[in-house]
CSV table of C-alpha atoms in Angstrom, one decimal:
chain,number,residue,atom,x,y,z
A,1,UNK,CA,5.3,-50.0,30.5
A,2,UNK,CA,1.9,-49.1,28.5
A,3,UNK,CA,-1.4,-49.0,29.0
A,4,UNK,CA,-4.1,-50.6,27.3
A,5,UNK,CA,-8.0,-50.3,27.3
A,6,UNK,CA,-10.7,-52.4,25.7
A,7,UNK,CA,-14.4,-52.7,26.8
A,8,UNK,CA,-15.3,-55.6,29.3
A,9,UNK,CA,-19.0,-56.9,29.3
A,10,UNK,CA,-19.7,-58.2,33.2
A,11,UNK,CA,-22.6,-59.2,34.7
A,12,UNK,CA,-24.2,-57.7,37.6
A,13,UNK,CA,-26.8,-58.8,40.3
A,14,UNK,CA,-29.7,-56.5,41.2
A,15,UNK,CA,-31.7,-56.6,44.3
A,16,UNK,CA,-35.0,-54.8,44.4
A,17,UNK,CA,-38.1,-54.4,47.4
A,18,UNK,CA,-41.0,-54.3,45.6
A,19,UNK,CA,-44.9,-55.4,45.8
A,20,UNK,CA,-45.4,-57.0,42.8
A,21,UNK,CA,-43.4,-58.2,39.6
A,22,UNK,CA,-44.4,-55.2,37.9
A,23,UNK,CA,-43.6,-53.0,40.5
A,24,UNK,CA,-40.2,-54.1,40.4
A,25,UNK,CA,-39.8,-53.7,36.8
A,26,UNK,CA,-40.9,-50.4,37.2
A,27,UNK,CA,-38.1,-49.8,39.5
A,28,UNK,CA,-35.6,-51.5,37.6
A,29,UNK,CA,-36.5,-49.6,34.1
A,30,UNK,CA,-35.0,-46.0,34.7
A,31,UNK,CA,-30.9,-48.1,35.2
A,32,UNK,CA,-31.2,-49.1,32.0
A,33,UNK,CA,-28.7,-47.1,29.7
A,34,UNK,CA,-27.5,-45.7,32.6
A,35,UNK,CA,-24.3,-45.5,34.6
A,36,UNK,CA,-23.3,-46.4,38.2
A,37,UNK,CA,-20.4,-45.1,39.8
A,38,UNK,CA,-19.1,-48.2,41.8
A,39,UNK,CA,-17.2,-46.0,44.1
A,40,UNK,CA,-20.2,-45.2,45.2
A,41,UNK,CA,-21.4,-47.7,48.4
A,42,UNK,CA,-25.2,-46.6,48.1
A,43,UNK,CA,-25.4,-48.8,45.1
A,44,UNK,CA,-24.2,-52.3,47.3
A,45,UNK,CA,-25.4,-53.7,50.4
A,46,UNK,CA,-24.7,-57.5,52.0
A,47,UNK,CA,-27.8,-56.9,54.5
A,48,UNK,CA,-30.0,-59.7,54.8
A,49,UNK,CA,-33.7,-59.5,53.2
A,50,UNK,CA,-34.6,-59.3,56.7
A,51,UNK,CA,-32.6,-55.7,57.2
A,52,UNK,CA,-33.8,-52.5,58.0
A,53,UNK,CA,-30.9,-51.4,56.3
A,54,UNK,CA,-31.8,-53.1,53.3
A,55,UNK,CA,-31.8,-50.7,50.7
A,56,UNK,CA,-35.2,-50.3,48.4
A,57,UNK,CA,-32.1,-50.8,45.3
A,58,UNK,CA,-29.1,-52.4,45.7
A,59,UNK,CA,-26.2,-54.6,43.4
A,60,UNK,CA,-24.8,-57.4,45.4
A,61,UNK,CA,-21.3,-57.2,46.0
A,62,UNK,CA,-20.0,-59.0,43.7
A,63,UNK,CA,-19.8,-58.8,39.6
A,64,UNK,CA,-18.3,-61.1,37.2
A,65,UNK,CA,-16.0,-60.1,34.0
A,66,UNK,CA,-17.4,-62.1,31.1
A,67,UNK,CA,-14.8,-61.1,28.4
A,68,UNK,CA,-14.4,-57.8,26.0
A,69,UNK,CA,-16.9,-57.1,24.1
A,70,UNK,CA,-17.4,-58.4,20.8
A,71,UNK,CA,-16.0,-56.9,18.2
A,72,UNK,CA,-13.7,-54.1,21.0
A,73,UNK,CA,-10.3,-53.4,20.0
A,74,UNK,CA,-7.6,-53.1,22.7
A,75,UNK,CA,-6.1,-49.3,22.5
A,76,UNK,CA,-2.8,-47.8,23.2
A,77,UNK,CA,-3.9,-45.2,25.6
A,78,UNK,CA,-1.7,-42.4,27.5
A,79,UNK,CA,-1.5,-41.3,31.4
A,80,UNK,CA,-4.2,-38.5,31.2
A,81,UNK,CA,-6.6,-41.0,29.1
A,82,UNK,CA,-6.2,-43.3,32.2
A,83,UNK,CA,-6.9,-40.8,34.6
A,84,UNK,CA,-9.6,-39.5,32.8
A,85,UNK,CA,-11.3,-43.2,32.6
A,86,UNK,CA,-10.7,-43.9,36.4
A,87,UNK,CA,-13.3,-40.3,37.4
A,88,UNK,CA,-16.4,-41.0,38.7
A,89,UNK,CA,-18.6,-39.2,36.9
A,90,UNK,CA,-21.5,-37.6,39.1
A,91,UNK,CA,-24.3,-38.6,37.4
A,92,UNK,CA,-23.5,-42.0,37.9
A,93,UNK,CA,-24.4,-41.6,42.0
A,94,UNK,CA,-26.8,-43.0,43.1
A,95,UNK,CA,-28.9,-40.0,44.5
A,96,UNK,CA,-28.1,-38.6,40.5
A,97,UNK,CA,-29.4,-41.7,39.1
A,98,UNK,CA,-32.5,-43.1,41.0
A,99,UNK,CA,-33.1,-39.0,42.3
A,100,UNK,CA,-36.5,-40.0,44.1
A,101,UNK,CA,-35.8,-43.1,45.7
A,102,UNK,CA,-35.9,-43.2,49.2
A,103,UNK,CA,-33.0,-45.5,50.2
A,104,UNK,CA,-34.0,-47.3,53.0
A,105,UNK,CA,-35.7,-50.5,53.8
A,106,UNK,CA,-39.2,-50.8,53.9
A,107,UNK,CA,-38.6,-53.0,56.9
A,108,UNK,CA,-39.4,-56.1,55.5
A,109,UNK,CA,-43.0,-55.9,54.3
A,110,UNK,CA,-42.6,-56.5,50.8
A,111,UNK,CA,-41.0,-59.1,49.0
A,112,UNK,CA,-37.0,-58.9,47.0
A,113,UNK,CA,-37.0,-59.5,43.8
A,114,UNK,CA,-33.8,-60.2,41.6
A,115,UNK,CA,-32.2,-60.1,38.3
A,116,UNK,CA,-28.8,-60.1,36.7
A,117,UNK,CA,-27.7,-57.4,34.6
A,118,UNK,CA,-25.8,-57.2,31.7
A,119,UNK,CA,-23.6,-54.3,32.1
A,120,UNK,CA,-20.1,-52.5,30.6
A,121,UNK,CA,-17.4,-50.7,31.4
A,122,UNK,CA,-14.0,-49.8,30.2
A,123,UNK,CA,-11.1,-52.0,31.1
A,124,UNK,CA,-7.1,-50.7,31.5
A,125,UNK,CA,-4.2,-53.1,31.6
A,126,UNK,CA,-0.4,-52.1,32.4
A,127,UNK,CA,2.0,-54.1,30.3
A,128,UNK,CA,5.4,-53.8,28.6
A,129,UNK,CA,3.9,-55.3,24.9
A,130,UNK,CA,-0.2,-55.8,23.6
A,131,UNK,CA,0.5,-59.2,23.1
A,132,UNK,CA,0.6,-59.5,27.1
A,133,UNK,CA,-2.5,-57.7,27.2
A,134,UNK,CA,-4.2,-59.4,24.4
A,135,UNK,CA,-3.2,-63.0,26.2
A,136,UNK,CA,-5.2,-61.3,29.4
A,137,UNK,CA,-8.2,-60.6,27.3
A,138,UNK,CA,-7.8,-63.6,25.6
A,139,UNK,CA,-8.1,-65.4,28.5
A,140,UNK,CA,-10.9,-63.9,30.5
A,141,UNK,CA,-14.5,-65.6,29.1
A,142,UNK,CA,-12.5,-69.0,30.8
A,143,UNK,CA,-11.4,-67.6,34.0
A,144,UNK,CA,-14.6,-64.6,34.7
A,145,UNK,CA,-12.9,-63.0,37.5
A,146,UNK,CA,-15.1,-61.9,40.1
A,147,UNK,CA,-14.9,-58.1,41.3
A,148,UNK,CA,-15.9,-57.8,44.6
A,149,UNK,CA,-16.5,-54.5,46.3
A,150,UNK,CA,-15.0,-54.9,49.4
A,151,UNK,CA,-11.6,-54.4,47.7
A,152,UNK,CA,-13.1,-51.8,45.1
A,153,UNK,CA,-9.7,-49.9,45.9
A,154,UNK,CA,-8.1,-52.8,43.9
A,155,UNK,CA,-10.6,-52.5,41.0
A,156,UNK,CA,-11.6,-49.0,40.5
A,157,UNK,CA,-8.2,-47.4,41.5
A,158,UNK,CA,-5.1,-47.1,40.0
A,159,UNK,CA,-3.3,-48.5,43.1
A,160,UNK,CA,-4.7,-51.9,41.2
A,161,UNK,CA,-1.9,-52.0,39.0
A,162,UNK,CA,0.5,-52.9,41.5
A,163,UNK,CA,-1.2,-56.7,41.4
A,164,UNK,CA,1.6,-58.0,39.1
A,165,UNK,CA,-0.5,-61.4,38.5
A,166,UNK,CA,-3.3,-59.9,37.4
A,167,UNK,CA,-2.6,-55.7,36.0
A,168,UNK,CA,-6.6,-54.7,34.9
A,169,UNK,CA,-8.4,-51.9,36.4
A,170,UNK,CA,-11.6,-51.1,35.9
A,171,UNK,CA,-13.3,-47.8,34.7
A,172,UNK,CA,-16.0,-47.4,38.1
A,173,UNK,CA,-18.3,-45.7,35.3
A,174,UNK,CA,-20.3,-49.2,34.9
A,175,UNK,CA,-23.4,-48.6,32.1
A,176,UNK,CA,-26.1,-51.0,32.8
A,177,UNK,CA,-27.8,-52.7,29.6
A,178,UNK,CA,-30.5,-55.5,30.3
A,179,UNK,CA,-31.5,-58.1,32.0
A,180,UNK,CA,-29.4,-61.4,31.0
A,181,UNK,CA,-31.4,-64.7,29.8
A,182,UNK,CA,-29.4,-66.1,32.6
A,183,UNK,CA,-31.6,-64.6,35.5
A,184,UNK,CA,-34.3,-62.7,34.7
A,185,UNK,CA,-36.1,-60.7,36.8
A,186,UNK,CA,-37.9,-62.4,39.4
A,187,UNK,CA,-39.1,-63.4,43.4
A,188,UNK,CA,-36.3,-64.1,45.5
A,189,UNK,CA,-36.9,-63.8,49.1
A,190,UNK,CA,-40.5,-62.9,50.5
A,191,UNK,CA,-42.3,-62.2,53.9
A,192,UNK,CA,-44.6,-65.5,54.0
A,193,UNK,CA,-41.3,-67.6,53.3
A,194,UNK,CA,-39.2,-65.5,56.1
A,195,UNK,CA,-41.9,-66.4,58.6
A,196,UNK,CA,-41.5,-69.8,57.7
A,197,UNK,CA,-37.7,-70.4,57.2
A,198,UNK,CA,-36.5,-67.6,59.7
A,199,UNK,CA,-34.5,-64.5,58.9
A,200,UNK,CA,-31.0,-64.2,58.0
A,201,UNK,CA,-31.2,-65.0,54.4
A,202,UNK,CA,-28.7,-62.4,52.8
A,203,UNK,CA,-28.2,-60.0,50.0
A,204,UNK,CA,-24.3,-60.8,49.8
A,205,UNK,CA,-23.0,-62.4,46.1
């Protein structure tokens, strides 16, 4: 067997507390060009927008592969190259990242807005021949598999291979690059419309 490595585009959805519109841009500014470790579980909650433990920042749990990037070649890569790809890198925590942010919930009194992100990482596949690889790749802007955190270990560790259906692994280095057309930033959730609708609304993809 080989392995192969291409860059994936994904999108991303980003939950922040904030007063105002601008106030949340001006949070959501210092990710960009950035990296996140997605080993790291400061960066994801599935509290409701009620929560105290609702963090200031947070990704949903869930991100979607969109394809490779245009224009990426798929590479022949060795063992070490693998291993090397699959560190975390400490400046992609989240205390390294956002190093002022005080993560915790402002206990609902300001309203969540919500974006989602364009962002990239590198992608390793584990087959006998590149054509099986490139028919993955090939395949992926139909199917946009969903990574969900709650089996990271299947995503962001090498144990991932083992899924003979589906062998890609992700690199948990994940750059973040702008807001997508899709969803741009924007109100989600606030305190007048809790009050009305009742709590429980929550941050889970």
């Amino acid at each position: 067997m080989a392995y192969f490595s291409i860059g994936l585009d994904m999108v991303a959805t980003i939950y922040i507390q904030a007063n105002s519109l601008s106030d949340a841009q001006g949070r959501l500014q210092p990710l960009f060009s950035k990296q996140i470790d997605a080993r790291d579980g400061g960066w994801f909650s599935d509290a409701s927008f009620d929560s105290l433990v609702l963090p200031e920042i947070s990704f949903a749990t869930g991100m979607e592969i969109r394809g490779p990037v245009p224009g990426g070649v798929c590479q022949d890569i060795d063992a070490t190259e693998v291993d090397r790809l699959m560190c975390s890198w400490p400046d992609a925590r989240k205390c390294a990242v956002l190093p002022r942010l005080k993560d915790r919930s402002r206990g609902g009194l300001t309203s969540v807005y919500w974006a989602d992100l364009l962002v990239r990482t590198t992608g390793i596949m584990k087959f006998a021949r590149l054509p099986d690889a490139l028919a993955l790749l090939a395949d992926l802007p139909r199917t946009r598999p969903a990574v969900h955190w709650e089996v990271a270990d299947e995503w962001f560790e090498s144990k991932g291979f083992e899924n003979t259906e589906f062998p890609l692994v992700l690199s948990p280095n994940i750059e973040m690059l702008a807001v997508s057309d899709a969803l741009p930033l924007q109100e989600h959730w606030s305190v007048p419309e809790r009050m009305k609708r009742g709590a429980g609304h929550s941050a889970r993809d």
